[in-house]
C-alpha cells in the first residue's frame, strides 16, 4: 500500500479508539499527524550506574533481573510487583562498583501484573529509565520505563565503554543507534507476546540499541484525557516506519501491515534526503529513499541549499524522533521557513493574479457625488481620512481591481471613507455593495448611509438586503440589485447567495472582513455580467500590528486610520477578581448609579446556557491542535463534539470566546478550568441583587432571531431595558451612545484583541466610561499578565502585538479562531518578521523567473493548499 500525506489514519491504524482520539485533536490524515508538532522536547536522559544515582534526577542504566515477586496489597485492592536488578556489567563500563536497586509497579489489573511478570523474569537483561527515590533504605524506581533485551546479544556491559563515554560527554552518544524508532513506554503487552518464553517478543536486540532508545530526547505533544503524548508519539513514529523509515520491529502492533522487516533504519543524521543523492552509511534498501518519495520537499532546491535547511522528510524525522535537542531546533526552523515561503508565494501570486484581471474604471468627475458628500459633512475630515480617500480614488480609476485593506480603531471614520468610495463608483454609473456581518450592523449602515446621501443630487438609491427580511421586501431588494441601476446596496451574507445578482457591480466593501471567507468574497466576482472583477475594499476595526498586516495582507494595499474624532474620553479599565466580593459589590453599585443617571450597561458572558458544556471529551481547543473549529469555539473542550472534534452549530452559537488560550501541564495535557459563565445564569443572579432592584434586564445571544435582536437593541438604546446581558454578539457594529459601562465575565479566557473590541462598545457618546474585566486568573499566571496589558493600554496595535506574542508559535492565521484549516503551525508573525521578509524576497525572485511555478510542482501544490485552507486572515484574532 502506497502511503502519502493524504492517506487517512483510519486506513492504517487498527485501534479505532485511538483513531477517534486523534480525530478529536484534528489529526485525520498522515499529513495531519506529521504536522502535529510537539510543543517541547525533553533533554537527553543521562547514563548513570546505580551507585551514581541521585534521588529526583532522571537516569538510565543497563542491568540484569536477579529476582521478582508479586505481592497482593492487603490494605487495598491490587498488586505490587517488585523486581531486583543488578548493574554489575554496566557499572564496570562506567568504572564504578556494581549495585542493586528495586523496580516497583502497582496495578489493580491482574493481567497487567502478569504481563510485567512475564517480561521481568530472573536472568532477563533490561535497560531501565526512570526517576530514582529511596524507600526503606533501598534505591527504588517506581514505574520506570523498561526495555527488555533479547538473549544471545552481548552482555549488559560488553562494548559499552565508548558508548558510555560518548553519552557522558554529549558527543555522538546516539550515532551508533540501530533502531531509533522506539515504541513509547508500553502500557500493553506487545502483539507477539505469549506465555511461553520461546515466543516472547523482546524490545531491543542489543543493550546499546535499548540505551539509545531510552536516552535520546523525547518530543512532548499537546494531549488530552483520551490520548497521551506518548501514544501520539508512538503513532507518528509508526507512520514514519510505514512510509519508509523502517525498523526491525513493529510499533507495538498498532499499525496494520507492520510486519518485521528486518531492515536497519537510518538515523536522522544519515537519511538520504533526495533520490539519487549519495547516502553515507545507508543504502536504498534502508527505506530512506521511500520516505523522501512519500514526503517530497516543498522548498525549491536552490532556496533550501542557500538557507542550509533540511529536506522536508529529514525535518519530520528530526522533530518526531530527535537525536538531539539541537537537531530538533534545526528541523523546526526548516519547517518554519517552509511555512513563510509558501505563505508569501501564495500572497504574491494572488496579488499578481489580481493585477491581470479587468475591472471597471471609475474616474472622478467634475462636481462629483463624492465631493458633494464631503462638502455636506457637518465636520472636517481628519488628515488620515483625506489621504485614504485620495488613495482609493486613484485605485478606482484603474482598469484593474483595487485590493485594499482599511484598518482603523472603532470610531475613526471608516464608514465615511467607504461611502466616499461607493459614491465614486455610483458616479461612474455602476453599483456598489457594502457587506456587513450581522443584520443589526447592516440596518445601522443602511440608515446612516441613507441619511448621509439624502441631500445629494441626483438621488442615490440605497437598498437593504438581509436574510431576515420578509419575502416581499426581499424580492423587491433583489429586483433593485438585478436591474443594474447605479446605487448602493447594503447587505449581510445574503449578498453571497445565488439569488443575488448585481450585473453592474464595480465595488465591494466588506466590513469586519474576518467574518467572511475568501470563497465568499470571491463569489461576488461572479455577480457581474461582463466578466470584470469588482474593486475590493475590506475594513476592520480589529487592531493588527503594522508588521503583521504587511506580512499577511501581502496581496492587499494597507491603509491605516489612526486619528480618533474629538470628544471621546479614554475608557477606564478595571480588572476585578471574581472572588473579591466587596469589589464586585462596589462595581454593581457603580453600575446602578450610572443607570440612574440615564446611561446603559453591557454585561458580557461567553456562553448562552449553563449546560452548553455537555459535550466535553477532554480534548483541548488549542492553536496547536490543528483541527477545524467554529469561530466561537471556546476554552477547553466545551465547544467540541466527541465524534469529530469540530464544533457543532449549537456549540458555536453557545460559546462567545473566539480566542481561547489553552492551559497545558508539562506533559502537554489540558488543565481543567472552571466552567464559563452563561448569559442565562448571570442575568438571573444579577436581577436578584439589591443593587438592581427595579431595573429591567434584557438578554441577547446569537441564537435569537433577527427581529428579536433588533427589538432588544431598540429597547436597550431607548432605556426601557438599561442593562443588557449578552454574549459577544455585541462585539461588532453595536453603537449605543448612552452605554458607559461594560462588564466582561471570564475576561482571562478571551484574546486581548477581542477584549479591546468589546471595550470599544462604551464611551461612544463622549461620557465617562468604564470596562470591568472579571477574572479568575491565578496570581502570577500568564492570564493575569495578559489582563495587565489590556488594563494598561488603549492602543489597539500595541494590544494586538502583545496578543500575538502571547500566542507564541500558535497558528496566527486563525485556525483555532475562525474555523479555517490553516496550513501554518509554527510561524510567528512578530518574532519571525525577518524570516518572513527574507522568504518574501526570495519568493519574488523565483516568481519573476517562473510565474506559474511550472518547475516547482510540489511548491505549486503547497501554495494551492494554502490558498484553499486559509479562508480567514489575521483579523480573526
PDB file of N, CA and C in Angstrom, residues 195-254:
ATOM      1  N   UNK A 195       2.710 -16.547  26.530  1.00  0.00           N
ATOM      2  CA  UNK A 195       3.073 -17.000  27.866  1.00  0.00           C
ATOM      3  C   UNK A 195       4.365 -17.788  27.873  1.00  0.00           C
ATOM      4  N   UNK A 196       4.722 -18.379  26.769  1.00  0.00           N
ATOM      5  CA  UNK A 196       5.943 -19.180  26.738  1.00  0.00           C
ATOM      6  C   UNK A 196       7.141 -18.304  26.464  1.00  0.00           C
ATOM      7  N   UNK A 197       8.249 -18.611  27.114  1.00  0.00           N
ATOM      8  CA  UNK A 197       9.436 -17.814  26.923  1.00  0.00           C
ATOM      9  C   UNK A 197       9.919 -17.835  25.498  1.00  0.00           C
ATOM     10  N   UNK A 198       9.741 -18.940  24.798  1.00  0.00           N
ATOM     11  CA  UNK A 198      10.248 -19.044  23.435  1.00  0.00           C
ATOM     12  C   UNK A 198       9.573 -18.050  22.509  1.00  0.00           C
ATOM     13  N   UNK A 199       8.291 -17.719  22.816  1.00  0.00           N
ATOM     14  CA  UNK A 199       7.548 -16.834  21.927  1.00  0.00           C
ATOM     15  C   UNK A 199       7.608 -15.380  22.368  1.00  0.00           C
ATOM     16  N   UNK A 200       8.362 -15.125  23.447  1.00  0.00           N
ATOM     17  CA  UNK A 200       8.373 -13.778  23.981  1.00  0.00           C
ATOM     18  C   UNK A 200       9.048 -12.818  23.007  1.00  0.00           C
ATOM     19  N   UNK A 201       8.423 -11.667  22.815  1.00  0.00           N
ATOM     20  CA  UNK A 201       8.982 -10.638  21.946  1.00  0.00           C
ATOM     21  C   UNK A 201       9.763  -9.648  22.791  1.00  0.00           C
ATOM     22  N   UNK A 202      11.024  -9.433  22.440  1.00  0.00           N
ATOM     23  CA  UNK A 202      11.865  -8.521  23.193  1.00  0.00           C
ATOM     24  C   UNK A 202      11.824  -7.142  22.548  1.00  0.00           C
ATOM     25  N   UNK A 203      12.111  -6.123  23.372  1.00  0.00           N
ATOM     26  CA  UNK A 203      12.011  -4.742  22.898  1.00  0.00           C
ATOM     27  C   UNK A 203      13.211  -4.308  22.076  1.00  0.00           C
ATOM     28  N   UNK A 204      14.362  -4.907  22.306  1.00  0.00           N
ATOM     29  CA  UNK A 204      15.564  -4.498  21.586  1.00  0.00           C
ATOM     30  C   UNK A 204      16.457  -5.699  21.376  1.00  0.00           C
ATOM     31  N   UNK A 205      17.270  -5.640  20.329  1.00  0.00           N
ATOM     32  CA  UNK A 205      18.179  -6.747  20.033  1.00  0.00           C
ATOM     33  C   UNK A 205      19.475  -6.638  20.826  1.00  0.00           C
ATOM     34  N   UNK A 206      19.890  -5.414  21.143  1.00  0.00           N
ATOM     35  CA  UNK A 206      21.141  -5.223  21.879  1.00  0.00           C
ATOM     36  C   UNK A 206      20.933  -4.195  22.986  1.00  0.00           C
ATOM     37  N   UNK A 207      21.829  -4.242  23.949  1.00  0.00           N
ATOM     38  CA  UNK A 207      21.773  -3.274  25.042  1.00  0.00           C
ATOM     39  C   UNK A 207      22.021  -1.868  24.512  1.00  0.00           C
ATOM     40  N   UNK A 208      22.978  -1.741  23.598  1.00  0.00           N
ATOM     41  CA  UNK A 208      23.286  -0.415  23.069  1.00  0.00           C
ATOM     42  C   UNK A 208      22.061   0.174  22.363  1.00  0.00           C
ATOM     43  N   UNK A 209      21.375  -0.655  21.617  1.00  0.00           N
ATOM     44  CA  UNK A 209      20.158  -0.187  20.939  1.00  0.00           C
ATOM     45  C   UNK A 209      19.125   0.292  21.956  1.00  0.00           C
ATOM     46  N   UNK A 210      18.929  -0.479  23.021  1.00  0.00           N
ATOM     47  CA  UNK A 210      17.941  -0.110  24.039  1.00  0.00           C
ATOM     48  C   UNK A 210      18.345   1.177  24.761  1.00  0.00           C
ATOM     49  N   UNK A 211      19.642   1.313  25.085  1.00  0.00           N
ATOM     50  CA  UNK A 211      20.099   2.534  25.739  1.00  0.00           C
ATOM     51  C   UNK A 211      19.890   3.751  24.845  1.00  0.00           C
ATOM     52  N   UNK A 212      20.146   3.585  23.547  1.00  0.00           N
ATOM     53  CA  UNK A 212      19.928   4.690  22.610  1.00  0.00           C
ATOM     54  C   UNK A 212      18.476   5.139  22.648  1.00  0.00           C
ATOM     55  N   UNK A 213      17.591   4.174  22.673  1.00  0.00           N
ATOM     56  CA  UNK A 213      16.162   4.487  22.612  1.00  0.00           C
ATOM     57  C   UNK A 213      15.679   5.213  23.861  1.00  0.00           C
ATOM     58  N   UNK A 214      16.145   4.814  25.028  1.00  0.00           N
ATOM     59  CA  UNK A 214      15.644   5.461  26.248  1.00  0.00           C
ATOM     60  C   UNK A 214      16.372   6.767  26.554  1.00  0.00           C
ATOM     61  N   UNK A 215      17.584   6.948  26.005  1.00  0.00           N
ATOM     62  CA  UNK A 215      18.369   8.124  26.353  1.00  0.00           C
ATOM     63  C   UNK A 215      18.097   9.319  25.452  1.00  0.00           C
ATOM     64  N   UNK A 216      17.731   9.061  24.202  1.00  0.00           N
ATOM     65  CA  UNK A 216      17.622  10.189  23.280  1.00  0.00           C
ATOM     66  C   UNK A 216      16.447  11.079  23.666  1.00  0.00           C
ATOM     67  N   UNK A 217      16.448  12.342  23.238  1.00  0.00           N
ATOM     68  CA  UNK A 217      15.369  13.273  23.600  1.00  0.00           C
ATOM     69  C   UNK A 217      14.005  12.765  23.142  1.00  0.00           C
ATOM     70  N   UNK A 218      12.972  13.129  23.880  1.00  0.00           N
ATOM     71  CA  UNK A 218      11.608  12.726  23.545  1.00  0.00           C
ATOM     72  C   UNK A 218      10.746  13.965  23.272  1.00  0.00           C
ATOM     73  N   UNK A 219      10.046  13.983  22.174  1.00  0.00           N
ATOM     74  CA  UNK A 219       9.103  15.084  21.955  1.00  0.00           C
ATOM     75  C   UNK A 219       7.869  14.930  22.839  1.00  0.00           C
ATOM     76  N   UNK A 220       7.312  16.062  23.281  1.00  0.00           N
ATOM     77  CA  UNK A 220       6.102  16.068  24.109  1.00  0.00           C
ATOM     78  C   UNK A 220       5.027  16.853  23.368  1.00  0.00           C
ATOM     79  N   UNK A 221       3.848  16.235  23.210  1.00  0.00           N
ATOM     80  CA  UNK A 221       2.769  16.802  22.407  1.00  0.00           C
ATOM     81  C   UNK A 221       1.622  17.277  23.290  1.00  0.00           C
ATOM     82  N   UNK A 222       0.877  18.257  22.807  1.00  0.00           N
ATOM     83  CA  UNK A 222      -0.370  18.624  23.467  1.00  0.00           C
ATOM     84  C   UNK A 222      -1.307  17.418  23.375  1.00  0.00           C
ATOM     85  N   UNK A 223      -1.748  16.943  24.524  1.00  0.00           N
ATOM     86  CA  UNK A 223      -2.522  15.713  24.589  1.00  0.00           C
ATOM     87  C   UNK A 223      -3.896  16.006  25.178  1.00  0.00           C
ATOM     88  N   UNK A 224      -4.639  14.963  25.482  1.00  0.00           N
ATOM     89  CA  UNK A 224      -5.960  15.119  26.088  1.00  0.00           C
ATOM     90  C   UNK A 224      -6.201  13.923  27.000  1.00  0.00           C
ATOM     91  N   UNK A 225      -7.367  13.919  27.634  1.00  0.00           N
ATOM     92  CA  UNK A 225      -7.683  12.796  28.514  1.00  0.00           C
ATOM     93  C   UNK A 225      -7.927  11.525  27.712  1.00  0.00           C
ATOM     94  N   UNK A 226      -8.123  11.655  26.405  1.00  0.00           N
ATOM     95  CA  UNK A 226      -8.408  10.483  25.574  1.00  0.00           C
ATOM     96  C   UNK A 226      -7.155   9.845  25.003  1.00  0.00           C
ATOM     97  N   UNK A 227      -6.085  10.626  24.893  1.00  0.00           N
ATOM     98  CA  UNK A 227      -4.850  10.065  24.337  1.00  0.00           C
ATOM     99  C   UNK A 227      -3.665  10.827  24.922  1.00  0.00           C
ATOM    100  N   UNK A 228      -2.651  10.078  25.322  1.00  0.00           N
ATOM    101  CA  UNK A 228      -1.484  10.678  25.964  1.00  0.00           C
ATOM    102  C   UNK A 228      -0.477  11.140  24.918  1.00  0.00           C
ATOM    103  N   UNK A 229       0.466  11.966  25.369  1.00  0.00           N
ATOM    104  CA  UNK A 229       1.546  12.403  24.486  1.00  0.00           C
ATOM    105  C   UNK A 229       2.364  11.214  24.001  1.00  0.00           C
ATOM    106  N   UNK A 230       2.586  10.244  24.872  1.00  0.00           N
ATOM    107  CA  UNK A 230       3.364   9.063  24.489  1.00  0.00           C
ATOM    108  C   UNK A 230       2.699   8.288  23.364  1.00  0.00           C
ATOM    109  N   UNK A 231       1.385   8.144  23.437  1.00  0.00           N
ATOM    110  CA  UNK A 231       0.688   7.384  22.392  1.00  0.00           C
ATOM    111  C   UNK A 231       0.620   8.166  21.086  1.00  0.00           C
ATOM    112  N   UNK A 232       0.543   9.498  21.183  1.00  0.00           N
ATOM    113  CA  UNK A 232       0.625  10.309  19.960  1.00  0.00           C
ATOM    114  C   UNK A 232       1.986  10.089  19.305  1.00  0.00           C
ATOM    115  N   UNK A 233       3.039  10.126  20.126  1.00  0.00           N
ATOM    116  CA  UNK A 233       4.401   9.925  19.622  1.00  0.00           C
ATOM    117  C   UNK A 233       4.544   8.538  19.000  1.00  0.00           C
ATOM    118  N   UNK A 234       4.040   7.559  19.682  1.00  0.00           N
ATOM    119  CA  UNK A 234       4.119   6.177  19.193  1.00  0.00           C
ATOM    120  C   UNK A 234       3.456   6.043  17.829  1.00  0.00           C
ATOM    121  N   UNK A 235       2.289   6.673  17.660  1.00  0.00           N
ATOM    122  CA  UNK A 235       1.568   6.584  16.398  1.00  0.00           C
ATOM    123  C   UNK A 235       2.348   7.252  15.273  1.00  0.00           C
ATOM    124  N   UNK A 236       2.898   8.427  15.545  1.00  0.00           N
ATOM    125  CA  UNK A 236       3.633   9.150  14.500  1.00  0.00           C
ATOM    126  C   UNK A 236       4.876   8.383  14.074  1.00  0.00           C
ATOM    127  N   UNK A 237       5.587   7.802  15.040  1.00  0.00           N
ATOM    128  CA  UNK A 237       6.761   7.007  14.689  1.00  0.00           C
ATOM    129  C   UNK A 237       6.367   5.791  13.853  1.00  0.00           C
ATOM    130  N   UNK A 238       5.241   5.194  14.205  1.00  0.00           N
ATOM    131  CA  UNK A 238       4.769   4.065  13.416  1.00  0.00           C
ATOM    132  C   UNK A 238       4.459   4.456  11.979  1.00  0.00           C
ATOM    133  N   UNK A 239       3.877   5.626  11.808  1.00  0.00           N
ATOM    134  CA  UNK A 239       3.571   6.109  10.453  1.00  0.00           C
ATOM    135  C   UNK A 239       4.854   6.344   9.658  1.00  0.00           C
ATOM    136  N   UNK A 240       5.854   6.924  10.306  1.00  0.00           N
ATOM    137  CA  UNK A 240       7.128   7.136   9.625  1.00  0.00           C
ATOM    138  C   UNK A 240       7.758   5.806   9.232  1.00  0.00           C
ATOM    139  N   UNK A 241       7.638   4.817  10.094  1.00  0.00           N
ATOM    140  CA  UNK A 241       8.148   3.479   9.780  1.00  0.00           C
ATOM    141  C   UNK A 241       7.472   2.936   8.531  1.00  0.00           C
ATOM    142  N   UNK A 242       6.157   3.110   8.465  1.00  0.00           N
ATOM    143  CA  UNK A 242       5.416   2.570   7.322  1.00  0.00           C
ATOM    144  C   UNK A 242       5.715   3.317   6.031  1.00  0.00           C
ATOM    145  N   UNK A 243       6.134   4.583   6.154  1.00  0.00           N
ATOM    146  CA  UNK A 243       6.437   5.364   4.958  1.00  0.00           C
ATOM    147  C   UNK A 243       7.854   5.141   4.463  1.00  0.00           C
ATOM    148  N   UNK A 244       8.628   4.333   5.164  1.00  0.00           N
ATOM    149  CA  UNK A 244       9.951   4.014   4.662  1.00  0.00           C
ATOM    150  C   UNK A 244      11.048   4.059   5.693  1.00  0.00           C
ATOM    151  N   UNK A 245      10.849   4.762   6.795  1.00  0.00           N
ATOM    152  CA  UNK A 245      11.864   4.816   7.848  1.00  0.00           C
ATOM    153  C   UNK A 245      11.746   3.550   8.672  1.00  0.00           C
ATOM    154  N   UNK A 246      12.150   2.417   8.094  1.00  0.00           N
ATOM    155  CA  UNK A 246      11.874   1.099   8.666  1.00  0.00           C
ATOM    156  C   UNK A 246      12.680   0.807   9.913  1.00  0.00           C
ATOM    157  N   UNK A 247      12.074   0.027  10.806  1.00  0.00           N
ATOM    158  CA  UNK A 247      12.800  -0.517  11.947  1.00  0.00           C
ATOM    159  C   UNK A 247      12.718  -2.025  11.858  1.00  0.00           C
ATOM    160  N   UNK A 248      13.428  -2.680  12.747  1.00  0.00           N
ATOM    161  CA  UNK A 248      13.426  -4.136  12.718  1.00  0.00           C
ATOM    162  C   UNK A 248      12.301  -4.724  13.546  1.00  0.00           C
ATOM    163  N   UNK A 249      11.446  -3.880  14.115  1.00  0.00           N
ATOM    164  CA  UNK A 249      10.327  -4.395  14.903  1.00  0.00           C
ATOM    165  C   UNK A 249       9.118  -3.517  14.684  1.00  0.00           C
ATOM    166  N   UNK A 250       7.961  -4.073  14.963  1.00  0.00           N
ATOM    167  CA  UNK A 250       6.726  -3.323  14.757  1.00  0.00           C
ATOM    168  C   UNK A 250       6.494  -2.354  15.898  1.00  0.00           C
ATOM    169  N   UNK A 251       5.776  -1.266  15.640  1.00  0.00           N
ATOM    170  CA  UNK A 251       5.451  -0.319  16.713  1.00  0.00           C
ATOM    171  C   UNK A 251       4.329  -0.831  17.601  1.00  0.00           C
ATOM    172  N   UNK A 252       4.656  -1.803  18.447  1.00  0.00           N
ATOM    173  CA  UNK A 252       3.679  -2.373  19.384  1.00  0.00           C
ATOM    174  C   UNK A 252       2.432  -2.917  18.709  1.00  0.00           C
ATOM    175  N   UNK A 253       2.564  -3.332  17.477  1.00  0.00           N
ATOM    176  CA  UNK A 253       1.434  -3.961  16.813  1.00  0.00           C
ATOM    177  C   UNK A 253       0.270  -3.049  16.548  1.00  0.00           C
ATOM    178  N   UNK A 254       0.457  -1.742  16.635  1.00  0.00           N
ATOM    179  CA  UNK A 254      -0.675  -0.830  16.481  1.00  0.00           C
ATOM    180  C   UNK A 254      -1.037  -0.619  15.032  1.00  0.00           C
TER     181      UNK A 254
END
